Tab-separated table of C-alpha atoms and ligand atoms in Angstrom:
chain	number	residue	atom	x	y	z
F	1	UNK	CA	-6.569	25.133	22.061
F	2	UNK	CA	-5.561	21.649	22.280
F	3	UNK	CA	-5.100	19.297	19.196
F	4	UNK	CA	-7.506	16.720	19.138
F	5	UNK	CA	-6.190	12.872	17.622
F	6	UNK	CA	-8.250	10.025	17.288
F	7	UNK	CA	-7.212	6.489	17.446
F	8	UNK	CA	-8.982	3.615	15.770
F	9	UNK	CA	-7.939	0.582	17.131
F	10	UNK	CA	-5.925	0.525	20.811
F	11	UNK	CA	-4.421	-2.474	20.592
F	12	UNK	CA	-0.349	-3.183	21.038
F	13	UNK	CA	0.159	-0.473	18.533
F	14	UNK	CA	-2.795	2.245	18.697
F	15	UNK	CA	-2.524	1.750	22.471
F	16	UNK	CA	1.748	2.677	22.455
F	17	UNK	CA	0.574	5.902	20.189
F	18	UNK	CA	-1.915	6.798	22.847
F	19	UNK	CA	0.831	6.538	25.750
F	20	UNK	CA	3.908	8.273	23.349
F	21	UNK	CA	1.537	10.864	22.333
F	22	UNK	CA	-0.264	11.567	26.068
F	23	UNK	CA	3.633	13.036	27.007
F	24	UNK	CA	2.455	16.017	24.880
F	25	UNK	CA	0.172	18.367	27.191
F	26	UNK	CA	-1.353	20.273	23.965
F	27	UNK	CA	-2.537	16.757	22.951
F	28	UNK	CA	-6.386	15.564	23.290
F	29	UNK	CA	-6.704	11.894	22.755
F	30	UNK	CA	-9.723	10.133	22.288
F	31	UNK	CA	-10.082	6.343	21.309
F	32	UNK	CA	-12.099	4.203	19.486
F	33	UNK	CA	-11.776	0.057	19.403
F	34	UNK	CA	-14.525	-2.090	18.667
F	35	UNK	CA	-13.901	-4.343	21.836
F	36	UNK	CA	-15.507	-2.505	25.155
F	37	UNK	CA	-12.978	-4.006	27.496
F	38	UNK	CA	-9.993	-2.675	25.212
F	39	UNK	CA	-11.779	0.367	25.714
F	40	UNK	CA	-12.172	0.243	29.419
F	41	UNK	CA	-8.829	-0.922	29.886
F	42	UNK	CA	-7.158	2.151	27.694
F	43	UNK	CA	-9.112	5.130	29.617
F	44	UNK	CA	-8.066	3.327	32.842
F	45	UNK	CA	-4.503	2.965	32.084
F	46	UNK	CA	-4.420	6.767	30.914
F	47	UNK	CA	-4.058	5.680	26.864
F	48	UNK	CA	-7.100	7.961	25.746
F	49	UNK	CA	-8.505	11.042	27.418
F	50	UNK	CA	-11.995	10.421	26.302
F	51	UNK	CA	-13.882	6.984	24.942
F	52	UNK	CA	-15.794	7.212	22.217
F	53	UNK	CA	-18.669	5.059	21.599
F	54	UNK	CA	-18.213	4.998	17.629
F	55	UNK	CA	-16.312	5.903	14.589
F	56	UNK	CA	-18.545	8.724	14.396
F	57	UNK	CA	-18.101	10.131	17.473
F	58	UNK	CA	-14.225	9.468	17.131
F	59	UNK	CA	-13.930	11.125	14.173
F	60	UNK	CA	-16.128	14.268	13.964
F	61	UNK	CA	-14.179	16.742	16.048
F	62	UNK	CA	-10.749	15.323	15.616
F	63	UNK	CA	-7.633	17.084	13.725
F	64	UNK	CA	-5.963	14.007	13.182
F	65	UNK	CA	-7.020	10.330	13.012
F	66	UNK	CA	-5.267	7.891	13.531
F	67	UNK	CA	-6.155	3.749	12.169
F	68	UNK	CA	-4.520	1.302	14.515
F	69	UNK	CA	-6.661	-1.779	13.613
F	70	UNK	CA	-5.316	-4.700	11.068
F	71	UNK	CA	-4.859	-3.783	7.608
F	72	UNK	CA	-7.729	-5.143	5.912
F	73	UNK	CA	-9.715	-3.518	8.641
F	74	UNK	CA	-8.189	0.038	7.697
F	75	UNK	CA	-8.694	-0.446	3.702
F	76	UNK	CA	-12.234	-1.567	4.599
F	77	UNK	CA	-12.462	1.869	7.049
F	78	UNK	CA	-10.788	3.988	4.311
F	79	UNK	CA	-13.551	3.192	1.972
F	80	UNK	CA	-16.186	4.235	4.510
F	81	UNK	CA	-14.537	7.530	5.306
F	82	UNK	CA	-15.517	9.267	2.424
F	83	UNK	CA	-19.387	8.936	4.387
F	84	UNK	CA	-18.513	10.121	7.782
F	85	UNK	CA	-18.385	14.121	9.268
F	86	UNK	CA	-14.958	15.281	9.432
F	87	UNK	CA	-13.631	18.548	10.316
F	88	UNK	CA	-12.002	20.875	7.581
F	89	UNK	CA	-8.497	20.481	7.788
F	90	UNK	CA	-8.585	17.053	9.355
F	91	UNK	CA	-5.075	14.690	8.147
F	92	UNK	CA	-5.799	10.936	8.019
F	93	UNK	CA	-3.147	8.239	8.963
F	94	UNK	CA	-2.393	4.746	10.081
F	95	UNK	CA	0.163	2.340	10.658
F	96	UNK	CA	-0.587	-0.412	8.214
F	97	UNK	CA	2.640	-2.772	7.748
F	98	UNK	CA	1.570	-2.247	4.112
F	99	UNK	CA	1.429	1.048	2.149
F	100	UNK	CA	0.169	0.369	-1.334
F	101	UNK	CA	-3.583	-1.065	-0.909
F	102	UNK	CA	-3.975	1.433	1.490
F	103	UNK	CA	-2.948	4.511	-0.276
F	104	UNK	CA	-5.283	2.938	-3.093
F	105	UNK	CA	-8.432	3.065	-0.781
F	106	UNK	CA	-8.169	6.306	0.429
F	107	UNK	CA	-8.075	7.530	-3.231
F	108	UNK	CA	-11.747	8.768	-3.108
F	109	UNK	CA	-10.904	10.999	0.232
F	110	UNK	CA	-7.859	12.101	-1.402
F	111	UNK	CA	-9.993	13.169	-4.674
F	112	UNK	CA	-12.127	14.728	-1.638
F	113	UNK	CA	-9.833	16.758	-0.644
F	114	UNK	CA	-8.957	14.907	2.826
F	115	UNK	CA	-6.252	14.751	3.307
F	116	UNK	CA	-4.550	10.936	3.875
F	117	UNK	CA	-0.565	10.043	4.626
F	118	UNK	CA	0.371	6.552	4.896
F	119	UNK	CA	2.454	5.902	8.296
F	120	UNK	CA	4.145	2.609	9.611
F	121	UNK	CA	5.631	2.921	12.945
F	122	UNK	CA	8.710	-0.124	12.545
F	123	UNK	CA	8.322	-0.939	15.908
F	124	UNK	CA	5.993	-3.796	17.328
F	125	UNK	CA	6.191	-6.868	19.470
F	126	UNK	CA	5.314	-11.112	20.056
F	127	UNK	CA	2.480	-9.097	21.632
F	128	UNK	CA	-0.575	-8.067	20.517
F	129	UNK	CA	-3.758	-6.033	22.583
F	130	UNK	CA	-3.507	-3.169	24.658
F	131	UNK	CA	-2.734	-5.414	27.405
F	132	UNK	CA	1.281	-4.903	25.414
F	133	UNK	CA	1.170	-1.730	24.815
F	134	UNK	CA	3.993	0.573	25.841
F	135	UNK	CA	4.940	4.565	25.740
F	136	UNK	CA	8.527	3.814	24.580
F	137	UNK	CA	7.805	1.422	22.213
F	138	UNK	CA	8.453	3.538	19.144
F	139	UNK	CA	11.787	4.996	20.690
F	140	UNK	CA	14.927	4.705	18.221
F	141	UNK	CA	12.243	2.744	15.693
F	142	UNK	CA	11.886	4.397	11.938
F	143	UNK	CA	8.168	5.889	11.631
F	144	UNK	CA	7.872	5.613	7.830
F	145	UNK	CA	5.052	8.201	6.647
F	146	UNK	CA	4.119	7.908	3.165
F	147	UNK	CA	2.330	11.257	1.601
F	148	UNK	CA	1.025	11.336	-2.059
F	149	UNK	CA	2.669	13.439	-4.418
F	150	UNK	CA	0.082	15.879	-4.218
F	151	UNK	CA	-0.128	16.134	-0.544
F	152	UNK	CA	0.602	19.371	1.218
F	153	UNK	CA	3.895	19.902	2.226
F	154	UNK	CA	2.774	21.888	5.928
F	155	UNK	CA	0.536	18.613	6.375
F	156	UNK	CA	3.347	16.070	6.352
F	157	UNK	CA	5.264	18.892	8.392
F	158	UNK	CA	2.772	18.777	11.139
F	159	UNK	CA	2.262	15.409	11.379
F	160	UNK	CA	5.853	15.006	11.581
F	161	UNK	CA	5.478	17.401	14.394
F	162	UNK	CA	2.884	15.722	16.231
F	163	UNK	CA	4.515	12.063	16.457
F	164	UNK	CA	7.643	13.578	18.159
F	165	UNK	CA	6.668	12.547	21.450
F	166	UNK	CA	7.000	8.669	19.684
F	167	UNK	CA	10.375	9.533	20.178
F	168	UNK	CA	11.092	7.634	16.653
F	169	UNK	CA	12.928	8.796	13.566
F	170	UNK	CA	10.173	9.480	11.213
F	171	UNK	CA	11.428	9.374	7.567
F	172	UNK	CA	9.088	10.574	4.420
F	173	UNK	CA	9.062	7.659	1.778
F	174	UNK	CA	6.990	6.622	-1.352
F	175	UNK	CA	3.973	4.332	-0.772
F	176	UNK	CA	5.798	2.011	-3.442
F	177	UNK	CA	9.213	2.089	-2.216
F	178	UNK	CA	8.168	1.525	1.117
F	179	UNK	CA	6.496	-1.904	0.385
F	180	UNK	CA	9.610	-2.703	-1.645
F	181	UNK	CA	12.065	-2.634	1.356
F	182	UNK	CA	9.464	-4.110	3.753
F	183	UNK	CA	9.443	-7.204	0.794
F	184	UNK	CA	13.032	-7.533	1.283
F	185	UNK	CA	13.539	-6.498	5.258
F	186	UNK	CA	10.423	-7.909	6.701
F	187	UNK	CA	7.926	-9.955	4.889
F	188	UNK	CA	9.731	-12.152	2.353
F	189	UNK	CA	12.381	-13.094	5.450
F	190	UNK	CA	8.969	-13.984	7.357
F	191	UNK	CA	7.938	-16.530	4.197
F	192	UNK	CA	11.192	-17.905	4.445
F	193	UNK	CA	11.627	-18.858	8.120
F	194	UNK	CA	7.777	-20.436	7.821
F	195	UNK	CA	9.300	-22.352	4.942
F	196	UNK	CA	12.186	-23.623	6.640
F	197	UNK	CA	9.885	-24.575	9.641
F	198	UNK	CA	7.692	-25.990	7.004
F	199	UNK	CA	10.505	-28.252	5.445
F	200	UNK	CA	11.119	-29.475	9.030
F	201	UNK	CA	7.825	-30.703	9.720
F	202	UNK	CA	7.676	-33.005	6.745
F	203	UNK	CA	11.064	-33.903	7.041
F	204	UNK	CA	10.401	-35.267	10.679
F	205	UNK	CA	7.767	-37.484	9.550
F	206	UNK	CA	10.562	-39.554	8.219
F	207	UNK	CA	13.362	-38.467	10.668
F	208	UNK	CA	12.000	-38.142	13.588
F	209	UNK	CA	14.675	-37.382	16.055
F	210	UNK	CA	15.097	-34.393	14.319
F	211	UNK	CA	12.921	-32.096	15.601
F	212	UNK	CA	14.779	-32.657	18.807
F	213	UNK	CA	17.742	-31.083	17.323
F	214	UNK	CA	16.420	-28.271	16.028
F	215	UNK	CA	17.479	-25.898	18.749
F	216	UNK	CA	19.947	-23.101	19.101
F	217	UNK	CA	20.890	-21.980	15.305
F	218	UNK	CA	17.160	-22.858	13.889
F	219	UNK	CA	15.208	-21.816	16.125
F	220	UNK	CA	17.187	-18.101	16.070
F	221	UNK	CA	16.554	-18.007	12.540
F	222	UNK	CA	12.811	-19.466	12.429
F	223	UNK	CA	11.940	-17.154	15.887
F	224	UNK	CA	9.384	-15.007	13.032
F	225	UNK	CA	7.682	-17.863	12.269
F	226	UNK	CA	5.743	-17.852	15.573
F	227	UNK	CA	4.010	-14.294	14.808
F	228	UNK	CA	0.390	-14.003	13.940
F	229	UNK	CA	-0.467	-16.165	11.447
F	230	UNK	CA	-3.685	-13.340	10.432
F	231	UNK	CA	-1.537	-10.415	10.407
F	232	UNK	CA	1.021	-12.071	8.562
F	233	UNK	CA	-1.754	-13.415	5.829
F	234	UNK	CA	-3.060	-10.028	5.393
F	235	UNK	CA	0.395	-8.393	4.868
F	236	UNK	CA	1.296	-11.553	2.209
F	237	UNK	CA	-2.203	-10.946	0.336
F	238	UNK	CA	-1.784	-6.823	0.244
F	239	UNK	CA	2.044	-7.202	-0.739
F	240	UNK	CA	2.107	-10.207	-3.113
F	241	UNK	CA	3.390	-8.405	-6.245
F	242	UNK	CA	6.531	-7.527	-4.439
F	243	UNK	CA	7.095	-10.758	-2.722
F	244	UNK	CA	6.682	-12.432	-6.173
F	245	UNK	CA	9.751	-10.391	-7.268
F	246	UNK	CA	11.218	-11.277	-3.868
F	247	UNK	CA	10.875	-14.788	-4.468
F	248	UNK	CA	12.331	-15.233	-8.625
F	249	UNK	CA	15.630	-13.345	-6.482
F	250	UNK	CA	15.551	-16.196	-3.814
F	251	UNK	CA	14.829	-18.881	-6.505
F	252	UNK	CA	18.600	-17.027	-8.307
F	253	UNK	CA	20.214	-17.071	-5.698
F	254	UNK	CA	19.427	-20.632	-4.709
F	255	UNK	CA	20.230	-21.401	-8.465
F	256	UNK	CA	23.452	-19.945	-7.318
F	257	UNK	CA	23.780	-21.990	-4.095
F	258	UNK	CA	23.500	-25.417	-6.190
F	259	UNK	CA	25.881	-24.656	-8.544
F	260	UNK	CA	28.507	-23.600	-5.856
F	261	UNK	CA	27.438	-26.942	-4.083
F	262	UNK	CA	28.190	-29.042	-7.102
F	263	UNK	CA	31.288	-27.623	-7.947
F	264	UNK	CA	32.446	-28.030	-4.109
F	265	UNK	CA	34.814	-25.767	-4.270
F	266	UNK	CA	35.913	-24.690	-0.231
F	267	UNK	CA	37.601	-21.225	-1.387
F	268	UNK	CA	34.049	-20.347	-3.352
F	269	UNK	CA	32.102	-21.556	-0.628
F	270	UNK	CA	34.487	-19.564	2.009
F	271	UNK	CA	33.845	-16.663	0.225
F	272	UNK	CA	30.384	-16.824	0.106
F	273	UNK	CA	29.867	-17.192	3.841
F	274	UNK	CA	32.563	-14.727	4.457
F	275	UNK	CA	30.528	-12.008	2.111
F	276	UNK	CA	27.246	-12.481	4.265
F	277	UNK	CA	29.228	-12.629	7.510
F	278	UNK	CA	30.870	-8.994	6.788
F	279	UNK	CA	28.195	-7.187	5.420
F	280	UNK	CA	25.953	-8.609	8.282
F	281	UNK	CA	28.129	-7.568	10.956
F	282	UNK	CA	27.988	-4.009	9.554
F	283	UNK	CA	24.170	-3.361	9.472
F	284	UNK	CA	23.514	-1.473	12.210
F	285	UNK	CA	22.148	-2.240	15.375
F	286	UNK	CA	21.626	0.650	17.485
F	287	UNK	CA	18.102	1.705	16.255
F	288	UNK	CA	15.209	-1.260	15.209
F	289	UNK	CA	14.833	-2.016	11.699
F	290	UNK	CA	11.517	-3.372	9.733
F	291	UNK	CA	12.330	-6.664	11.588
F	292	UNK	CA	10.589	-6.945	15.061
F	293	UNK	CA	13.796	-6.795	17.249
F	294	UNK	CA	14.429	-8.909	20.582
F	295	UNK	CA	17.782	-7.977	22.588
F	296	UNK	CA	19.647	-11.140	23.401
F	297	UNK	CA	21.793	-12.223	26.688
F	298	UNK	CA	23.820	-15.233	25.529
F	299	UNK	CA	24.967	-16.585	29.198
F	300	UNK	CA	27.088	-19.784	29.598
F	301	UNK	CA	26.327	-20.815	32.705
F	302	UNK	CA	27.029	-24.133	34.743
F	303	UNK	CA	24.481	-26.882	34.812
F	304	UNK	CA	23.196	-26.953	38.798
F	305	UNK	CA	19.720	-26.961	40.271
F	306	UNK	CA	18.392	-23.332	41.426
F	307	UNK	CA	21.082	-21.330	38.723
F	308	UNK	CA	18.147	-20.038	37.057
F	309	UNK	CA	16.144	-18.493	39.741
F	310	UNK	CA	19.594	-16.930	41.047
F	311	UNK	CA	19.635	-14.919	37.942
F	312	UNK	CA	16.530	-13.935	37.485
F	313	UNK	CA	16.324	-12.635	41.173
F	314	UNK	CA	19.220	-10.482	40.216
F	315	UNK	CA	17.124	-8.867	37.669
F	316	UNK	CA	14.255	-8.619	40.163
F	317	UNK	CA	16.016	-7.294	42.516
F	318	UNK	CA	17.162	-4.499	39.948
F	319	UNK	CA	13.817	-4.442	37.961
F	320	UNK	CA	14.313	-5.049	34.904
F	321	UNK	CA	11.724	-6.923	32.534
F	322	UNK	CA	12.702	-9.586	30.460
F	323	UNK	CA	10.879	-11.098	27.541
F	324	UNK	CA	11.906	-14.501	26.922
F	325	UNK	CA	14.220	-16.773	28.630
F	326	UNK	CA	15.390	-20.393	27.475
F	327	UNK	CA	17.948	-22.679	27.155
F	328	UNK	CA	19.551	-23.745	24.790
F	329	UNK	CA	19.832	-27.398	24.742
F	330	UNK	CA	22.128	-27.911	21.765
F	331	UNK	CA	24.515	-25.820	20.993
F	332	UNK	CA	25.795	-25.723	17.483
F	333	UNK	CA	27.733	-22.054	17.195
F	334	UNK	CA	25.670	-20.548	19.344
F	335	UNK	CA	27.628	-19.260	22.423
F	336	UNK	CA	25.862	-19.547	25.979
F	337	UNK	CA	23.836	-22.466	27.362
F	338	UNK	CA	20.910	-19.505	28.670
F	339	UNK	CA	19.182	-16.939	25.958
F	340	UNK	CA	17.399	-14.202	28.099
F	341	UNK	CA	15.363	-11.575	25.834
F	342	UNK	CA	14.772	-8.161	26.877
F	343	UNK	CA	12.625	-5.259	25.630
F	344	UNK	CA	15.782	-2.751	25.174
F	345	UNK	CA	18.987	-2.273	24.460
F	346	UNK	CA	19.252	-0.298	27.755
F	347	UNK	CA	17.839	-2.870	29.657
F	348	UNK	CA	20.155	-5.521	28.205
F	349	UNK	CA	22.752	-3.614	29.453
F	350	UNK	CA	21.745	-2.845	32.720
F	351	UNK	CA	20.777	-6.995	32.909
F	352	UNK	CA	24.532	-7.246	32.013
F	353	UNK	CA	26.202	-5.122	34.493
F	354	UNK	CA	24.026	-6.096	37.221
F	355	UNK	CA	24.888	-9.885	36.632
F	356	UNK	CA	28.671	-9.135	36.235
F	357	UNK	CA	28.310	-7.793	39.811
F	358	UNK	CA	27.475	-10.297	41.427
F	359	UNK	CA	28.350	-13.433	39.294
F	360	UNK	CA	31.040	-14.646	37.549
F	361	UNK	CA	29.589	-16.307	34.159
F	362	UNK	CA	30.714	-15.236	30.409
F	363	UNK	CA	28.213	-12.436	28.946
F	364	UNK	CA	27.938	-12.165	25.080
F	365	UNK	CA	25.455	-10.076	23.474
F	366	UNK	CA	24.562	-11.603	19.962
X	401	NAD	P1	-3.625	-5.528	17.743
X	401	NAD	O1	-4.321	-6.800	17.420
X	401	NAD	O2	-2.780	-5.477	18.970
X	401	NAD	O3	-4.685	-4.330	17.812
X	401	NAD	C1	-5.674	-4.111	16.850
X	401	NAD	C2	-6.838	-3.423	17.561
X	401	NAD	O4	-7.801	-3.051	16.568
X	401	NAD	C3	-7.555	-4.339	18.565
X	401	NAD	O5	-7.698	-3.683	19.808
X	401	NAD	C4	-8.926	-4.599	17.915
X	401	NAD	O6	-9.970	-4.773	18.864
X	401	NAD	C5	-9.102	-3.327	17.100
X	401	NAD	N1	-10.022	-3.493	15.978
X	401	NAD	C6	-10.053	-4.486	15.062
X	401	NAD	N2	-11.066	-4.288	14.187
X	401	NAD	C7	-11.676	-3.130	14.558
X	401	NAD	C8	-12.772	-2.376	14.053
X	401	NAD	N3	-13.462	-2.807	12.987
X	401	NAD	N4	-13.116	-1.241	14.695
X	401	NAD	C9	-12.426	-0.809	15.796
X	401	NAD	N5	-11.385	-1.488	16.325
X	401	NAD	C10	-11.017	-2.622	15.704
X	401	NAD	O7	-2.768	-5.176	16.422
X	401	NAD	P2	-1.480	-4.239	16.336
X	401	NAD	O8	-0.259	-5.096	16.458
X	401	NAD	O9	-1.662	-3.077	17.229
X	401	NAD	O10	-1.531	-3.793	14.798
X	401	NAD	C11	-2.312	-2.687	14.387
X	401	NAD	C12	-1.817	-2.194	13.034
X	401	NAD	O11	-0.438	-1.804	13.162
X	401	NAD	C13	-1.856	-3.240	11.923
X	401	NAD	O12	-2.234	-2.575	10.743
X	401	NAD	C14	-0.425	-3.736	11.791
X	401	NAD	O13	-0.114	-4.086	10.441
X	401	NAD	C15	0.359	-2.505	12.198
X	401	NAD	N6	1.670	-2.783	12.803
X	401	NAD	C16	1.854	-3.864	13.636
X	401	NAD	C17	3.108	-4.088	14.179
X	401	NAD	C18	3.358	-5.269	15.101
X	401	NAD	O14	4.495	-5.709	15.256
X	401	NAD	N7	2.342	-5.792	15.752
X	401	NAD	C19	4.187	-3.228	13.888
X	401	NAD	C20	3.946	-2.104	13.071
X	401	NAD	C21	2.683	-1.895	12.526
């Protein structure tokens, strides 16, 4: 008998369970979005085997459930649950970016007896819709799963069991602690790179030349800022008491900053940027963090008309996707005139080979 898994929600994420979890033969899929064409579009492309035409229908003869949709969607849908047929047995997850208001709204299933674990796939994309979604996107990414203390140990297990085909490294963690790291990792770097963009923009009222210069260095570090602004509101409003704390660290350590600034002196301030430059070469950067990753090309190539389309025919030719490409008008440390993005690792290095082959330009990989 095959296991039967809902999905709520088939957009970039629900849509890259769907295709992960399809590579399992014992593995029934049926979907559920509230947007037809989504729908459409996710039976054609072999996402779901069945659509279903609600939540009802999704739900009553699945084994596992799965929410996809936006956060304050799934605490919404949490406190509905508790009215809809389920099957005995049935586990209840989604992939929320936040843990805590979620775990809190499915307290009246859990008091049920139905049994809910948080999950958060750490894995995602500039993308959004099923129009993005892809089977390895998970692949190397931490799938956080967050079970309540009273949940049953053989339920986790299975679970566990049943995302393997995600090809991710799913790790069990506390709703709490979860939504702690994310603060530090994820979501209070994503207030401060729309702060810095923020300082820019009323800075350039005065200055205006300088948005001109902000290239290379800032717009690396500010890249975040460009996400969606209603995802990123929901996961502010849902993990506010953490970013608080985030924030009186930020406000220290500036504290910190200034006085190192006003006593000027260079062996201090060597030391400081030495300290962050050696413990952030050391993270690691085979596997994808909490932080949406892109993989970088840094090329320095020669300024002539048609260099561009020579290199991306290369990767044509050996087809290979890319992401993003730009230039980088001015430099400031940042090595390489051309930035080309990829999806992968792997494909980063096949992008590099392939070039070295047939051109001769400097490669670094930043
Ligand atoms: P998305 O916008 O690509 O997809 C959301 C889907 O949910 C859409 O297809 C939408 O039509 C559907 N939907 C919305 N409301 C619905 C409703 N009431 N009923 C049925 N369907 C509904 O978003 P996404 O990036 O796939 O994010 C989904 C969840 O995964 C969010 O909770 C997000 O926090 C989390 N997440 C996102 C990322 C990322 O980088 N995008 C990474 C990890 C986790």
């Amino acid at each position: 008998m095959k296991i039967n898994v809902s999905i709520i929600g088939l957009g970039l994420i629900g849509g890259s369970l769907g295709l992960a979890l399809k590579r399992d033969p014992e593995l029934y899929v049926t979907g559920y979005d509230r947007s037809f064409s989504t729908l459409d579009q996710a039976f054609r492309r072999g996402i779901i085997d069945k659509i279903a035409t609600s939540i009802d229908n999704a739900c009553e003869d699945a084994d596992v459930i799965v929410f996809a949709t936006p956060v304050n969607t799934t605490v919404t849908m949490m406190q509905q649950a508790s009215q809809w047929t389920l099957k005995d047995g049935v586990i209840l997850t989604d992939t929320g970016s936040t843990k805590g208001p979620i775990m809190e709204a499915a307290q009246p299933l859990l008091e049920r007896g139905i049994t809910f674990i948080g999950g958060h796939p750490m894995a995602g994309s500039h993308k959004s819709g099923v129009t993005a979604a892809k089977e390895h996107l998970f692949e190397n990414a931490y799938y956080v799963l967050t079970p309540d203390a009273q949940t049953d140990k053989a339920k986790v297990d299975f679970l566990c069991q049943l995302l393997k085909p995600t090809k991710g490294k799913v790790v069990v963690l506390e709703a709490e602690e979860h939504d702690r790291m994310t603060a530090i990792v994820s979501h209070f770097p994503h207030l401060v790179a729309s702060s810095l963009v923020g300082r820019l923009s009323v800075q350039q009222e005065v200055q205006p030349f300088v948005r001109k210069l902000a290239a290379g260095g800032f717009r690396d570090l500010t890249r975040i800022a460009s996400a969606d602004p209603i995802m990123w509101r929901d996961i502010t409003t849902q993990n506010r008491v953490e970013l608080l704390k985030q924030l009186d660290g930020w406000l220290e350590e500036m504290e910190n900053v200034r006085t190192m600034l006003t006593s000027n002196d260079p062996s201090e301030i060597y030391e400081y940027f030495a300290g962050a430059k050696q413990f952030r070469d050391e993270l690691p950067i085979a596997s994808q963090g909490a932080l949406y990753m892109t993989y970088d090309l840094h090329i320095d190539i020669p300024d002539h008309p048609g260099i561009i389309s020579d290199i991306t025919k290369v990767l044509a030719d050996e087809r290979i996707s890319l992401t993003n490409i730009r230039i980088v008008e001015t430099r400031t440390d940042v090595f390489g005139i051309l930035v080309i993005s990829f999806q992968s690792a792997d494909d980063r290095e096949r992008a590099k080979a392939a070039l070295a082959q047939t051109m001769d330009y400097s490669m670094q990989i930043v």
